[in-house]
Amino acid sequence: MLSPIENERSEISSPEKLKLEEEPSDDESKFSNYDSDDWETLSDDLRLLDEEWGKSGGFDVDFSKVRHRFGRGAVHLDDDNMVSEPHETNRDLLNRLSNMAISFYNDKTGIKLELVKVLRANFHPSAAITLYITFEANDPSDGNQTKRYQAVVRYLSFDIEVCSCNPEPSSS
């Protein structure tokens, strides 16, 4: 018999449920000439992906440059693979996580940002799933201007941690 806490946790969406934007499990179905023993290709993919990831801190990555993503990918906003509630989308989850990031930012700065919309998100597996979310928010301290922000959030079904939330570097 499950304890009340275990029962509650079993109803929360789990990162294991994620049908993340990763290539098919059978790599050969996507890349017919791809040899899984081709260490040079894997090494090149890892180097390219690390370069792309490093340029933007994980926020703006061109996954089309690599054949293997090593567990990383883009979140499809209108899909429902990260959520367990009926009629809910990944965008709904990312809105909640973005609002948590805004609360984190507001507490840190004293500014009272208000979420406008989530623009995009990338992920990579860690002890949980680490999400790199880019969103727009209104800044009432600056004439209610809409600005872009980026947040790093670790998501586990029973634990969520906002690691950072800052203005997007190009919009500061």
PDB file of C-alpha atoms in Angstrom:
ATOM      1  CA  MET A   1       0.000   0.000   0.000  1.00  0.00           C
ATOM      2  CA  LEU A   2       1.281   3.441  -0.918  1.00  0.00           C
ATOM      3  CA  SER A   3       1.670   6.140   1.691  1.00  0.00           C
ATOM      4  CA  PRO A   4      -0.241   9.398   1.024  1.00  0.00           C
ATOM      5  CA  ILE A   5       2.986  11.065  -0.149  1.00  0.00           C
ATOM      6  CA  GLU A   6       3.910   8.185  -2.479  1.00  0.00           C
ATOM      7  CA  ASN A   7       0.371   8.161  -3.840  1.00  0.00           C
ATOM      8  CA  GLU A   8       0.497  11.919  -4.467  1.00  0.00           C
ATOM      9  CA  ARG A   9       3.885  11.582  -6.190  1.00  0.00           C
ATOM     10  CA  SER A  10       2.601   8.812  -8.443  1.00  0.00           C
ATOM     11  CA  GLU A  11      -0.020  11.216  -9.840  1.00  0.00           C
ATOM     12  CA  ILE A  12       2.502  13.929 -10.721  1.00  0.00           C
ATOM     13  CA  SER A  13       3.994  14.003 -14.213  1.00  0.00           C
ATOM     14  CA  SER A  14       7.329  12.230 -14.296  1.00  0.00           C
ATOM     15  CA  PRO A  15      10.351  13.169 -16.418  1.00  0.00           C
ATOM     16  CA  GLU A  16      10.507   9.471 -17.383  1.00  0.00           C
ATOM     17  CA  LYS A  17       7.271  10.121 -19.296  1.00  0.00           C
ATOM     18  CA  LEU A  18       8.948  12.712 -21.460  1.00  0.00           C
ATOM     19  CA  LYS A  19       8.793  11.942 -25.156  1.00  0.00           C
ATOM     20  CA  LEU A  20      11.452  14.571 -25.720  1.00  0.00           C
ATOM     21  CA  GLU A  21      12.610  15.687 -29.155  1.00  0.00           C
ATOM     22  CA  GLU A  22      15.222  12.965 -29.529  1.00  0.00           C
ATOM     23  CA  GLU A  23      15.906  10.892 -32.594  1.00  0.00           C
ATOM     24  CA  PRO A  24      14.131   7.539 -32.874  1.00  0.00           C
ATOM     25  CA  SER A  25      15.535   4.781 -30.682  1.00  0.00           C
ATOM     26  CA  ASP A  26      16.603   3.009 -33.859  1.00  0.00           C
ATOM     27  CA  ASP A  27      19.194   5.488 -35.160  1.00  0.00           C
ATOM     28  CA  GLU A  28      19.420   3.632 -38.467  1.00  0.00           C
ATOM     29  CA  SER A  29      15.795   4.484 -39.258  1.00  0.00           C
ATOM     30  CA  LYS A  30      16.727   8.166 -39.308  1.00  0.00           C
ATOM     31  CA  PHE A  31      20.289   7.894 -40.617  1.00  0.00           C
ATOM     32  CA  SER A  32      20.594   4.828 -42.821  1.00  0.00           C
ATOM     33  CA  ASN A  33      24.349   5.296 -43.293  1.00  0.00           C
ATOM     34  CA  TYR A  34      25.023   6.063 -39.627  1.00  0.00           C
ATOM     35  CA  ASP A  35      27.434   3.615 -37.996  1.00  0.00           C
ATOM     36  CA  SER A  36      27.008   3.631 -34.208  1.00  0.00           C
ATOM     37  CA  ASP A  37      30.661   2.575 -33.939  1.00  0.00           C
ATOM     38  CA  ASP A  38      31.780   5.677 -35.828  1.00  0.00           C
ATOM     39  CA  TRP A  39      33.528   7.419 -32.949  1.00  0.00           C
ATOM     40  CA  GLU A  40      34.612  10.279 -35.187  1.00  0.00           C
ATOM     41  CA  THR A  41      30.982  11.147 -36.012  1.00  0.00           C
ATOM     42  CA  LEU A  42      29.944  10.855 -32.366  1.00  0.00           C
ATOM     43  CA  SER A  43      32.913  12.974 -31.333  1.00  0.00           C
ATOM     44  CA  ASP A  44      32.082  15.609 -33.978  1.00  0.00           C
ATOM     45  CA  ASP A  45      28.426  15.645 -32.897  1.00  0.00           C
ATOM     46  CA  LEU A  46      29.373  16.067 -29.253  1.00  0.00           C
ATOM     47  CA  ARG A  47      31.836  18.860 -30.091  1.00  0.00           C
ATOM     48  CA  LEU A  48      29.272  20.678 -32.294  1.00  0.00           C
ATOM     49  CA  LEU A  49      26.501  20.281 -29.726  1.00  0.00           C
ATOM     50  CA  ASP A  50      28.765  21.517 -26.933  1.00  0.00           C
ATOM     51  CA  GLU A  51      29.712  24.536 -29.082  1.00  0.00           C
ATOM     52  CA  GLU A  52      26.047  25.318 -29.828  1.00  0.00           C
ATOM     53  CA  TRP A  53      25.087  24.816 -26.178  1.00  0.00           C
ATOM     54  CA  GLY A  54      27.996  26.930 -24.949  1.00  0.00           C
ATOM     55  CA  LYS A  55      27.289  29.858 -27.292  1.00  0.00           C
ATOM     56  CA  SER A  56      23.856  30.432 -25.798  1.00  0.00           C
ATOM     57  CA  GLY A  57      24.086  28.789 -22.398  1.00  0.00           C
ATOM     58  CA  GLY A  58      21.578  26.172 -23.591  1.00  0.00           C
ATOM     59  CA  PHE A  59      18.863  28.630 -24.620  1.00  0.00           C
ATOM     60  CA  ASP A  60      19.289  28.921 -28.409  1.00  0.00           C
ATOM     61  CA  VAL A  61      20.625  25.689 -29.878  1.00  0.00           C
ATOM     62  CA  ASP A  62      20.473  24.636 -33.525  1.00  0.00           C
ATOM     63  CA  PHE A  63      19.884  20.893 -33.157  1.00  0.00           C
ATOM     64  CA  SER A  64      19.814  20.456 -36.940  1.00  0.00           C
ATOM     65  CA  LYS A  65      23.629  20.619 -36.981  1.00  0.00           C
ATOM     66  CA  VAL A  66      24.006  17.260 -35.202  1.00  0.00           C
ATOM     67  CA  ARG A  67      22.763  13.742 -35.782  1.00  0.00           C
ATOM     68  CA  HIS A  68      22.928  12.646 -32.154  1.00  0.00           C
ATOM     69  CA  ARG A  69      21.737  14.943 -29.364  1.00  0.00           C
ATOM     70  CA  PHE A  70      23.056  13.005 -26.358  1.00  0.00           C
ATOM     71  CA  GLY A  71      19.737  13.349 -24.526  1.00  0.00           C
ATOM     72  CA  ARG A  72      19.338  17.091 -25.160  1.00  0.00           C
ATOM     73  CA  GLY A  73      16.589  18.650 -27.252  1.00  0.00           C
ATOM     74  CA  ALA A  74      13.894  21.268 -27.765  1.00  0.00           C
ATOM     75  CA  VAL A  75      10.560  21.135 -25.958  1.00  0.00           C
ATOM     76  CA  HIS A  76       7.546  21.151 -28.255  1.00  0.00           C
ATOM     77  CA  LEU A  77       5.307  23.747 -26.598  1.00  0.00           C
ATOM     78  CA  ASP A  78       1.993  22.482 -27.926  1.00  0.00           C
ATOM     79  CA  ASP A  79       2.669  18.802 -27.257  1.00  0.00           C
ATOM     80  CA  ASP A  80       1.530  17.127 -24.029  1.00  0.00           C
ATOM     81  CA  ASN A  81       4.427  14.738 -23.418  1.00  0.00           C
ATOM     82  CA  MET A  82       5.678  16.457 -20.251  1.00  0.00           C
ATOM     83  CA  VAL A  83       2.324  16.689 -18.481  1.00  0.00           C
ATOM     84  CA  SER A  84      -0.101  14.215 -16.985  1.00  0.00           C
ATOM     85  CA  GLU A  85      -3.239  16.339 -16.673  1.00  0.00           C
ATOM     86  CA  PRO A  86      -5.814  15.965 -19.458  1.00  0.00           C
ATOM     87  CA  HIS A  87      -6.124  18.968 -21.802  1.00  0.00           C
ATOM     88  CA  GLU A  88      -2.813  20.376 -20.557  1.00  0.00           C
ATOM     89  CA  THR A  89       0.177  21.093 -22.809  1.00  0.00           C
ATOM     90  CA  ASN A  90       3.892  21.513 -22.301  1.00  0.00           C
ATOM     91  CA  ARG A  91       3.242  25.245 -22.713  1.00  0.00           C
ATOM     92  CA  ASP A  92       0.989  25.135 -19.608  1.00  0.00           C
ATOM     93  CA  LEU A  93       3.785  23.490 -17.605  1.00  0.00           C
ATOM     94  CA  LEU A  94       6.375  25.953 -18.925  1.00  0.00           C
ATOM     95  CA  ASN A  95       4.045  28.848 -18.042  1.00  0.00           C
ATOM     96  CA  ARG A  96       3.929  27.567 -14.443  1.00  0.00           C
ATOM     97  CA  LEU A  97       7.704  27.121 -14.333  1.00  0.00           C
ATOM     98  CA  SER A  98       8.221  30.578 -15.883  1.00  0.00           C
ATOM     99  CA  ASN A  99       5.954  32.119 -13.244  1.00  0.00           C
ATOM    100  CA  MET A 100       8.052  30.399 -10.569  1.00  0.00           C
ATOM    101  CA  ALA A 101      11.179  31.853 -12.202  1.00  0.00           C
ATOM    102  CA  ILE A 102       9.547  35.302 -12.263  1.00  0.00           C
ATOM    103  CA  SER A 103       8.777  35.005  -8.528  1.00  0.00           C
ATOM    104  CA  PHE A 104      12.429  34.066  -7.968  1.00  0.00           C
ATOM    105  CA  TYR A 105      13.535  37.112 -10.002  1.00  0.00           C
ATOM    106  CA  ASN A 106      11.025  39.441  -8.321  1.00  0.00           C
ATOM    107  CA  ASP A 107      12.207  38.350  -4.853  1.00  0.00           C
ATOM    108  CA  LYS A 108      15.833  38.898  -5.891  1.00  0.00           C
ATOM    109  CA  THR A 109      15.332  42.314  -7.526  1.00  0.00           C
ATOM    110  CA  GLY A 110      12.173  43.809  -6.026  1.00  0.00           C
ATOM    111  CA  ILE A 111      10.754  44.215  -9.548  1.00  0.00           C
ATOM    112  CA  LYS A 112       7.275  42.809 -10.192  1.00  0.00           C
ATOM    113  CA  LEU A 113       7.508  41.197 -13.627  1.00  0.00           C
ATOM    114  CA  GLU A 114       4.385  39.668 -15.181  1.00  0.00           C
ATOM    115  CA  LEU A 115       4.560  36.764 -17.636  1.00  0.00           C
ATOM    116  CA  VAL A 116       3.439  37.506 -21.200  1.00  0.00           C
ATOM    117  CA  LYS A 117       4.310  34.221 -22.928  1.00  0.00           C
ATOM    118  CA  VAL A 118       6.824  31.397 -23.191  1.00  0.00           C
ATOM    119  CA  LEU A 119       8.790  31.594 -26.435  1.00  0.00           C
ATOM    120  CA  ARG A 120      10.845  28.381 -26.408  1.00  0.00           C
ATOM    121  CA  ALA A 121      12.573  25.870 -24.163  1.00  0.00           C
ATOM    122  CA  ASN A 122      15.395  23.354 -24.400  1.00  0.00           C
ATOM    123  CA  PHE A 123      16.263  20.554 -22.005  1.00  0.00           C
ATOM    124  CA  HIS A 124      18.961  18.170 -20.965  1.00  0.00           C
ATOM    125  CA  PRO A 125      18.828  15.311 -18.522  1.00  0.00           C
ATOM    126  CA  SER A 126      20.498  15.754 -15.154  1.00  0.00           C
ATOM    127  CA  ALA A 127      19.482  14.370 -11.770  1.00  0.00           C
ATOM    128  CA  ALA A 128      16.140  15.734 -12.996  1.00  0.00           C
ATOM    129  CA  ILE A 129      15.371  17.443 -16.300  1.00  0.00           C
ATOM    130  CA  THR A 130      17.059  20.824 -16.626  1.00  0.00           C
ATOM    131  CA  LEU A 131      14.972  23.239 -18.690  1.00  0.00           C
ATOM    132  CA  TYR A 132      16.291  26.386 -20.375  1.00  0.00           C
ATOM    133  CA  ILE A 133      13.222  28.566 -20.836  1.00  0.00           C
ATOM    134  CA  THR A 134      13.050  31.831 -22.813  1.00  0.00           C
ATOM    135  CA  PHE A 135       9.949  33.929 -22.154  1.00  0.00           C
ATOM    136  CA  GLU A 136       8.596  37.453 -22.403  1.00  0.00           C
ATOM    137  CA  ALA A 137       7.489  39.438 -19.374  1.00  0.00           C
ATOM    138  CA  ASN A 138       6.122  42.928 -18.749  1.00  0.00           C
ATOM    139  CA  ASP A 139       8.311  45.137 -16.572  1.00  0.00           C
ATOM    140  CA  PRO A 140       6.103  47.680 -14.743  1.00  0.00           C
ATOM    141  CA  SER A 141       9.201  49.404 -13.344  1.00  0.00           C
ATOM    142  CA  ASP A 142      10.193  50.343 -16.915  1.00  0.00           C
ATOM    143  CA  GLY A 143       6.929  51.657 -18.405  1.00  0.00           C
ATOM    144  CA  ASN A 144       5.408  48.171 -18.650  1.00  0.00           C
ATOM    145  CA  GLN A 145       7.791  47.287 -21.487  1.00  0.00           C
ATOM    146  CA  THR A 146       7.813  43.685 -22.705  1.00  0.00           C
ATOM    147  CA  LYS A 147      11.298  42.189 -22.332  1.00  0.00           C
ATOM    148  CA  ARG A 148      12.807  38.760 -22.839  1.00  0.00           C
ATOM    149  CA  TYR A 149      14.065  36.705 -19.922  1.00  0.00           C
ATOM    150  CA  GLN A 150      15.790  33.359 -19.591  1.00  0.00           C
ATOM    151  CA  ALA A 151      15.407  30.902 -16.742  1.00  0.00           C
ATOM    152  CA  VAL A 152      17.103  27.644 -15.842  1.00  0.00           C
ATOM    153  CA  VAL A 153      14.763  25.339 -13.946  1.00  0.00           C
ATOM    154  CA  ARG A 154      15.409  21.812 -12.681  1.00  0.00           C
ATOM    155  CA  TYR A 155      12.209  19.833 -12.951  1.00  0.00           C
ATOM    156  CA  LEU A 156      11.473  16.599 -11.174  1.00  0.00           C
ATOM    157  CA  SER A 157       7.916  15.456 -10.618  1.00  0.00           C
ATOM    158  CA  PHE A 158       8.127  16.058  -6.868  1.00  0.00           C
ATOM    159  CA  ASP A 159      10.729  18.820  -6.770  1.00  0.00           C
ATOM    160  CA  ILE A 160      11.234  21.992  -8.806  1.00  0.00           C
ATOM    161  CA  GLU A 161      14.222  24.293  -8.404  1.00  0.00           C
ATOM    162  CA  VAL A 162      14.668  27.647 -10.127  1.00  0.00           C
ATOM    163  CA  CYS A 163      18.416  27.929 -10.641  1.00  0.00           C
ATOM    164  CA  SER A 164      18.451  31.320 -12.336  1.00  0.00           C
ATOM    165  CA  CYS A 165      16.307  33.931 -14.030  1.00  0.00           C
ATOM    166  CA  ASN A 166      17.806  36.905 -15.846  1.00  0.00           C
ATOM    167  CA  PRO A 167      17.122  39.271 -18.730  1.00  0.00           C
ATOM    168  CA  GLU A 168      18.130  37.750 -22.062  1.00  0.00           C
ATOM    169  CA  PRO A 169      21.661  39.061 -22.751  1.00  0.00           C
ATOM    170  CA  SER A 170      20.750  40.560 -26.148  1.00  0.00           C
ATOM    171  CA  SER A 171      17.739  42.406 -24.651  1.00  0.00           C
ATOM    172  CA  SER A 172      19.507  44.006 -21.662  1.00  0.00           C
TER     173      SER A 172
END
